[in-house]
PDB file of C-alpha atoms in Angstrom:
ATOM      1  CA  THR A 789      54.696  74.279   2.425  1.00  0.00           C
ATOM      2  CA  PRO A 790      58.056  74.789   3.927  1.00  0.00           C
ATOM      3  CA  ARG A 791      58.383  78.470   5.450  1.00  0.00           C
ATOM      4  CA  PRO A 792      61.566  79.914   4.704  1.00  0.00           C
ATOM      5  CA  GLU A 793      62.994  80.765   8.493  1.00  0.00           C
ATOM      6  CA  GLY A 794      61.550  77.164   9.358  1.00  0.00           C
ATOM      7  CA  GLY A 795      58.699  74.638   9.848  1.00  0.00           C
ATOM      8  CA  VAL A 796      55.774  74.595   7.592  1.00  0.00           C
ATOM      9  CA  LEU A 797      52.221  76.076   6.994  1.00  0.00           C
ATOM     10  CA  VAL A 798      49.757  73.945   6.294  1.00  0.00           C
ATOM     11  CA  PRO A 799      45.959  74.716   4.726  1.00  0.00           C
ATOM     12  CA  ASP A 800      43.425  73.855   7.667  1.00  0.00           C
ATOM     13  CA  TYR A 801      40.034  72.813   5.076  1.00  0.00           C
ATOM     14  CA  GLY A 802      37.399  72.480   8.247  1.00  0.00           C
ATOM     15  CA  ASN A 803      38.910  75.502  10.465  1.00  0.00           C
ATOM     16  CA  THR A 804      39.096  78.074   7.188  1.00  0.00           C
ATOM     17  CA  CYS A 805      42.681  78.504   8.442  1.00  0.00           C
ATOM     18  CA  LEU A 806      46.272  78.050   8.335  1.00  0.00           C
ATOM     19  CA  GLN A 807      48.080  75.939  10.697  1.00  0.00           C
ATOM     20  CA  GLN A 808      52.104  77.328  11.327  1.00  0.00           C
ATOM     21  CA  PHE A 809      54.362  75.068  12.740  1.00  0.00           C
ATOM     22  CA  SER A 810      57.354  75.114  14.141  1.00  0.00           C
ATOM     23  CA  GLN A 811      60.454  72.695  12.771  1.00  0.00           C
ATOM     24  CA  HIS A 812      59.768  70.807  15.362  1.00  0.00           C
ATOM     25  CA  GLY A 813      55.802  70.066  14.789  1.00  0.00           C
ATOM     26  CA  GLN A 814      54.856  72.080  17.167  1.00  0.00           C
ATOM     27  CA  HIS A 815      51.177  74.597  16.782  1.00  0.00           C
ATOM     28  CA  GLU A 816      52.790  78.248  16.547  1.00  0.00           C
ATOM     29  CA  ALA A 817      49.050  79.719  15.464  1.00  0.00           C
ATOM     30  CA  ASP A 818      46.525  79.992  13.279  1.00  0.00           C
ATOM     31  CA  LEU A 819      46.515  82.446  10.366  1.00  0.00           C
ATOM     32  CA  CYS A 820      44.229  84.553   8.492  1.00  0.00           C
ATOM     33  CA  GLU A 821      41.654  82.748   9.703  1.00  0.00           C
ATOM     34  CA  ASP A 822      38.043  82.912   8.137  1.00  0.00           C
ATOM     35  CA  VAL A 823      39.658  84.751   5.603  1.00  0.00           C
ATOM     36  CA  VAL A 824      39.800  82.319   3.167  1.00  0.00           C
ATOM     37  CA  ASN A 825      37.091  79.512   3.143  1.00  0.00           C
ATOM     38  CA  THR A 826      38.041  75.849   3.160  1.00  0.00           C
ATOM     39  CA  PRO A 827      41.594  76.476   1.646  1.00  0.00           C
ATOM     40  CA  CYS A 828      43.382  73.381   0.277  1.00  0.00           C
ATOM     41  CA  ALA A 829      46.896  74.422  -1.016  1.00  0.00           C
ATOM     42  CA  LEU A 830      49.399  77.422  -0.534  1.00  0.00           C
ATOM     43  CA  ALA A 831      51.894  78.852  -1.954  1.00  0.00           C
ATOM     44  CA  LEU A 832      54.358  81.147  -0.747  1.00  0.00           C
ATOM     45  CA  MET A 833      55.654  84.322  -1.952  1.00  0.00           C
ATOM     46  CA  GLY A 834      58.782  85.372  -0.274  1.00  0.00           C
ATOM     47  CA  ASP A 835      57.660  88.636   1.192  1.00  0.00           C
ATOM     48  CA  GLY A 836      54.632  87.749   4.165  1.00  0.00           C
ATOM     49  CA  THR A 837      52.320  87.244   1.493  1.00  0.00           C
ATOM     50  CA  ALA A 838      50.683  84.055   0.135  1.00  0.00           C
ATOM     51  CA  TRP A 839      48.519  82.895  -3.155  1.00  0.00           C
ATOM     52  CA  VAL A 840      46.017  80.117  -0.904  1.00  0.00           C
ATOM     53  CA  ILE A 841      43.354  77.984  -3.075  1.00  0.00           C
ATOM     54  CA  ALA A 842      39.740  78.647  -1.229  1.00  0.00           C
ATOM     55  CA  SER A 843      38.855  75.159  -2.915  1.00  0.00           C
ATOM     56  CA  ASP A 844      34.966  75.091  -2.699  1.00  0.00           C
ATOM     57  CA  GLU A 845      34.229  78.089  -3.517  1.00  0.00           C
ATOM     58  CA  ASP A 846      36.865  77.884  -6.981  1.00  0.00           C
ATOM     59  CA  VAL A 847      38.465  81.373  -6.229  1.00  0.00           C
ATOM     60  CA  LEU A 848      42.654  82.269  -5.101  1.00  0.00           C
ATOM     61  CA  VAL A 849      43.126  84.415  -2.852  1.00  0.00           C
ATOM     62  CA  ARG A 850      46.467  86.316  -1.856  1.00  0.00           C
ATOM     63  CA  VAL A 851      46.978  86.836   1.592  1.00  0.00           C
ATOM     64  CA  ASN A 852      49.109  88.709   4.117  1.00  0.00           C
ATOM     65  CA  LEU A 853      50.643  86.461   6.307  1.00  0.00           C
ATOM     66  CA  THR A 854      50.906  88.828   9.388  1.00  0.00           C
ATOM     67  CA  THR A 855      47.993  90.906   9.208  1.00  0.00           C
ATOM     68  CA  GLY A 856      45.449  87.772   7.867  1.00  0.00           C
ATOM     69  CA  ALA A 857      44.141  91.136   5.544  1.00  0.00           C
ATOM     70  CA  PRO A 858      42.947  89.754   1.727  1.00  0.00           C
ATOM     71  CA  LEU A 859      44.930  91.700  -1.111  1.00  0.00           C
ATOM     72  CA  ILE A 860      43.352  89.790  -4.306  1.00  0.00           C
ATOM     73  CA  GLU A 861      41.012  87.424  -4.596  1.00  0.00           C
ATOM     74  CA  LEU A 862      40.414  86.157  -8.423  1.00  0.00           C
ATOM     75  CA  SER A 863      37.681  83.733  -9.965  1.00  0.00           C
ATOM     76  CA  CYS A 864      38.955  80.303 -11.603  1.00  0.00           C
ATOM     77  CA  GLU A 865      36.379  80.832 -13.859  1.00  0.00           C
ATOM     78  CA  ASP A 866      38.137  83.866 -15.527  1.00  0.00           C
ATOM     79  CA  PHE A 867      41.377  82.171 -16.384  1.00  0.00           C
ATOM     80  CA  GLY A 868      40.513  81.260 -20.253  1.00  0.00           C
ATOM     81  CA  GLU A 869      37.716  79.371 -21.789  1.00  0.00           C
ATOM     82  CA  ASP A 870      40.490  76.551 -22.188  1.00  0.00           C
ATOM     83  CA  TRP A 871      40.708  75.866 -18.644  1.00  0.00           C
ATOM     84  CA  ASN A 872      38.691  73.960 -15.740  1.00  0.00           C
ATOM     85  CA  SER A 873      37.781  76.241 -12.812  1.00  0.00           C
ATOM     86  CA  SER A 874      38.315  73.290 -10.201  1.00  0.00           C
ATOM     87  CA  ALA A 875      41.285  74.420  -8.789  1.00  0.00           C
ATOM     88  CA  ASN A 876      43.699  71.686  -6.810  1.00  0.00           C
ATOM     89  CA  ASP A 877      47.316  72.925  -6.013  1.00  0.00           C
ATOM     90  CA  LEU A 878      49.493  75.457  -6.365  1.00  0.00           C
ATOM     91  CA  ALA A 879      53.593  75.835  -7.225  1.00  0.00           C
ATOM     92  CA  LEU A 880      55.685  79.220  -7.502  1.00  0.00           C
ATOM     93  CA  ALA A 881      58.366  79.515 -10.565  1.00  0.00           C
ATOM     94  CA  GLY A 882      60.135  82.904 -10.519  1.00  0.00           C
ATOM     95  CA  ASP A 883      57.279  85.208 -11.329  1.00  0.00           C
ATOM     96  CA  ALA A 884      54.474  82.572 -12.447  1.00  0.00           C
ATOM     97  CA  LEU A 885      52.046  81.034 -10.245  1.00  0.00           C
ATOM     98  CA  LEU A 886      50.833  77.892 -11.660  1.00  0.00           C
ATOM     99  CA  VAL A 887      47.295  76.606 -10.947  1.00  0.00           C
ATOM    100  CA  LEU A 888      46.727  73.266 -11.042  1.00  0.00           C
ATOM    101  CA  SER A 889      43.322  71.721 -12.212  1.00  0.00           C
ATOM    102  CA  ALA A 890      41.759  68.121 -12.277  1.00  0.00           C
ATOM    103  CA  GLY A 891      40.576  69.251 -15.829  1.00  0.00           C
ATOM    104  CA  ASP A 892      37.303  68.186 -17.798  1.00  0.00           C
ATOM    105  CA  ILE A 893      36.512  67.077 -21.130  1.00  0.00           C
ATOM    106  CA  GLU A 894      38.199  69.453 -24.009  1.00  0.00           C
ATOM    107  CA  SER A 895      39.571  71.482 -20.786  1.00  0.00           C
ATOM    108  CA  THR A 896      43.001  72.522 -19.844  1.00  0.00           C
ATOM    109  CA  CYS A 897      45.163  71.422 -16.050  1.00  0.00           C
ATOM    110  CA  ILE A 898      47.752  74.372 -15.714  1.00  0.00           C
ATOM    111  CA  ALA A 899      46.619  77.566 -15.719  1.00  0.00           C
ATOM    112  CA  VAL A 900      50.156  80.123 -15.319  1.00  0.00           C
ATOM    113  CA  LEU A 901      49.352  83.578 -14.091  1.00  0.00           C
ATOM    114  CA  SER A 902      51.163  86.573 -12.902  1.00  0.00           C
ATOM    115  CA  ALA A 903      52.670  85.780  -9.653  1.00  0.00           C
ATOM    116  CA  GLU A 904      52.012  89.228  -8.434  1.00  0.00           C
ATOM    117  CA  THR A 905      48.987  90.475  -9.784  1.00  0.00           C
ATOM    118  CA  GLY A 906      47.358  87.282 -10.739  1.00  0.00           C
ATOM    119  CA  ASP A 907      46.671  88.116 -14.035  1.00  0.00           C
ATOM    120  CA  PHE A 908      46.453  85.462 -16.881  1.00  0.00           C
ATOM    121  CA  ARG A 909      49.327  84.506 -19.423  1.00  0.00           C
ATOM    122  CA  PHE A 910      48.101  80.978 -20.808  1.00  0.00           C
ATOM    123  CA  SER A 911      46.745  77.704 -20.209  1.00  0.00           C
ATOM    124  CA  PHE A 912      48.662  73.753 -20.964  1.00  0.00           C
ATOM    125  CA  GLY A 913      48.162  70.615 -19.846  1.00  0.00           C
ATOM    126  CA  GLU A 914      45.317  68.511 -21.995  1.00  0.00           C
ATOM    127  CA  PHE A 915      42.249  66.609 -20.708  1.00  0.00           C
ATOM    128  CA  GLY A 916      42.564  63.079 -20.785  1.00  0.00           C
ATOM    129  CA  ASP A 917      44.427  59.528 -21.167  1.00  0.00           C
ATOM    130  CA  GLU A 918      46.202  59.587 -24.214  1.00  0.00           C
ATOM    131  CA  ASP A 919      49.754  60.655 -24.591  1.00  0.00           C
ATOM    132  CA  ALA A 920      50.679  64.093 -23.407  1.00  0.00           C
ATOM    133  CA  GLN A 921      46.930  64.228 -21.519  1.00  0.00           C
ATOM    134  CA  LEU A 922      46.519  64.423 -17.885  1.00  0.00           C
ATOM    135  CA  LEU A 923      43.655  62.813 -15.763  1.00  0.00           C
ATOM    136  CA  GLN A 924      42.610  64.062 -11.851  1.00  0.00           C
ATOM    137  CA  PRO A 925      46.154  65.469 -11.821  1.00  0.00           C
ATOM    138  CA  LYS A 926      46.683  65.794  -8.509  1.00  0.00           C
ATOM    139  CA  SER A 927      49.565  67.746  -7.686  1.00  0.00           C
ATOM    140  CA  LEU A 928      52.617  69.927  -9.680  1.00  0.00           C
ATOM    141  CA  THR A 929      56.141  71.621  -8.630  1.00  0.00           C
ATOM    142  CA  VAL A 930      58.713  73.237 -11.141  1.00  0.00           C
ATOM    143  CA  HIS A 931      62.533  72.175 -11.056  1.00  0.00           C
ATOM    144  CA  GLY A 932      64.967  73.665 -13.902  1.00  0.00           C
ATOM    145  CA  GLY A 933      62.381  74.961 -15.921  1.00  0.00           C
ATOM    146  CA  LEU A 934      60.179  71.749 -15.999  1.00  0.00           C
ATOM    147  CA  VAL A 935      56.444  71.296 -14.561  1.00  0.00           C
ATOM    148  CA  TYR A 936      55.819  67.926 -13.054  1.00  0.00           C
ATOM    149  CA  VAL A 937      52.919  66.772 -12.391  1.00  0.00           C
ATOM    150  CA  ALA A 938      51.110  63.557 -10.542  1.00  0.00           C
ATOM    151  CA  ASN A 939      48.705  62.129 -13.218  1.00  0.00           C
ATOM    152  CA  THR A 940      46.155  59.914 -10.735  1.00  0.00           C
ATOM    153  CA  TYR A 941      43.996  58.277 -13.089  1.00  0.00           C
ATOM    154  CA  ASN A 942      46.695  57.703 -15.797  1.00  0.00           C
ATOM    155  CA  HIS A 943      49.282  56.146 -13.206  1.00  0.00           C
ATOM    156  CA  ARG A 944      52.148  58.436 -14.553  1.00  0.00           C
ATOM    157  CA  ILE A 945      54.300  61.544 -14.143  1.00  0.00           C
ATOM    158  CA  GLN A 946      53.753  64.019 -16.491  1.00  0.00           C
ATOM    159  CA  VAL A 947      56.450  66.550 -17.596  1.00  0.00           C
ATOM    160  CA  TYR A 948      56.296  69.715 -19.584  1.00  0.00           C
ATOM    161  CA  HIS A 949      58.009  72.639 -20.508  1.00  0.00           C
ATOM    162  CA  LEU A 950      57.140  75.891 -18.067  1.00  0.00           C
ATOM    163  CA  SER A 951      57.956  78.492 -20.333  1.00  0.00           C
ATOM    164  CA  ASP A 952      55.133  77.185 -22.888  1.00  0.00           C
ATOM    165  CA  GLY A 953      53.823  74.089 -21.917  1.00  0.00           C
ATOM    166  CA  ARG A 954      55.082  71.854 -24.323  1.00  0.00           C
ATOM    167  CA  HIS A 955      55.077  67.948 -23.472  1.00  0.00           C
ATOM    168  CA  VAL A 956      58.491  66.519 -22.746  1.00  0.00           C
ATOM    169  CA  ARG A 957      57.717  63.288 -21.454  1.00  0.00           C
TER     170      ARG A 957
END
């Protein structure tokens, strides 16, 4: 994930930390060591905090990047009965935090939360291999009010409206 001041933060699953690198690729620091077990994705909030997925525990943790202190911890199992709890990726869009899941039968793959508090808002992106469905999605990004999802096993990019999760194309 790019840092506003340059360089990147990389979740280091094996070493249970976030690795900070300069814009020239030099290792600068290990952040939040042993705070988030098995980190696999992160979203920077712009206020010195970040949401991080602890993949083996199926939790999201909002951490202070300076002190390493956990501020909020959420179980992915609490994101609604229609959502699968195995999180893969995160994206920020204004006041929304999007959490991507690989999904499962009769579940949705994208949960929309409050970026500030982590409160669940709604979910969308039905699991499956039909039109408008997702099968093993791996990554997502948001641009211009649209959510773009890399839909691995369906070999396509799915596009949804951020405001209500309605499928576009």
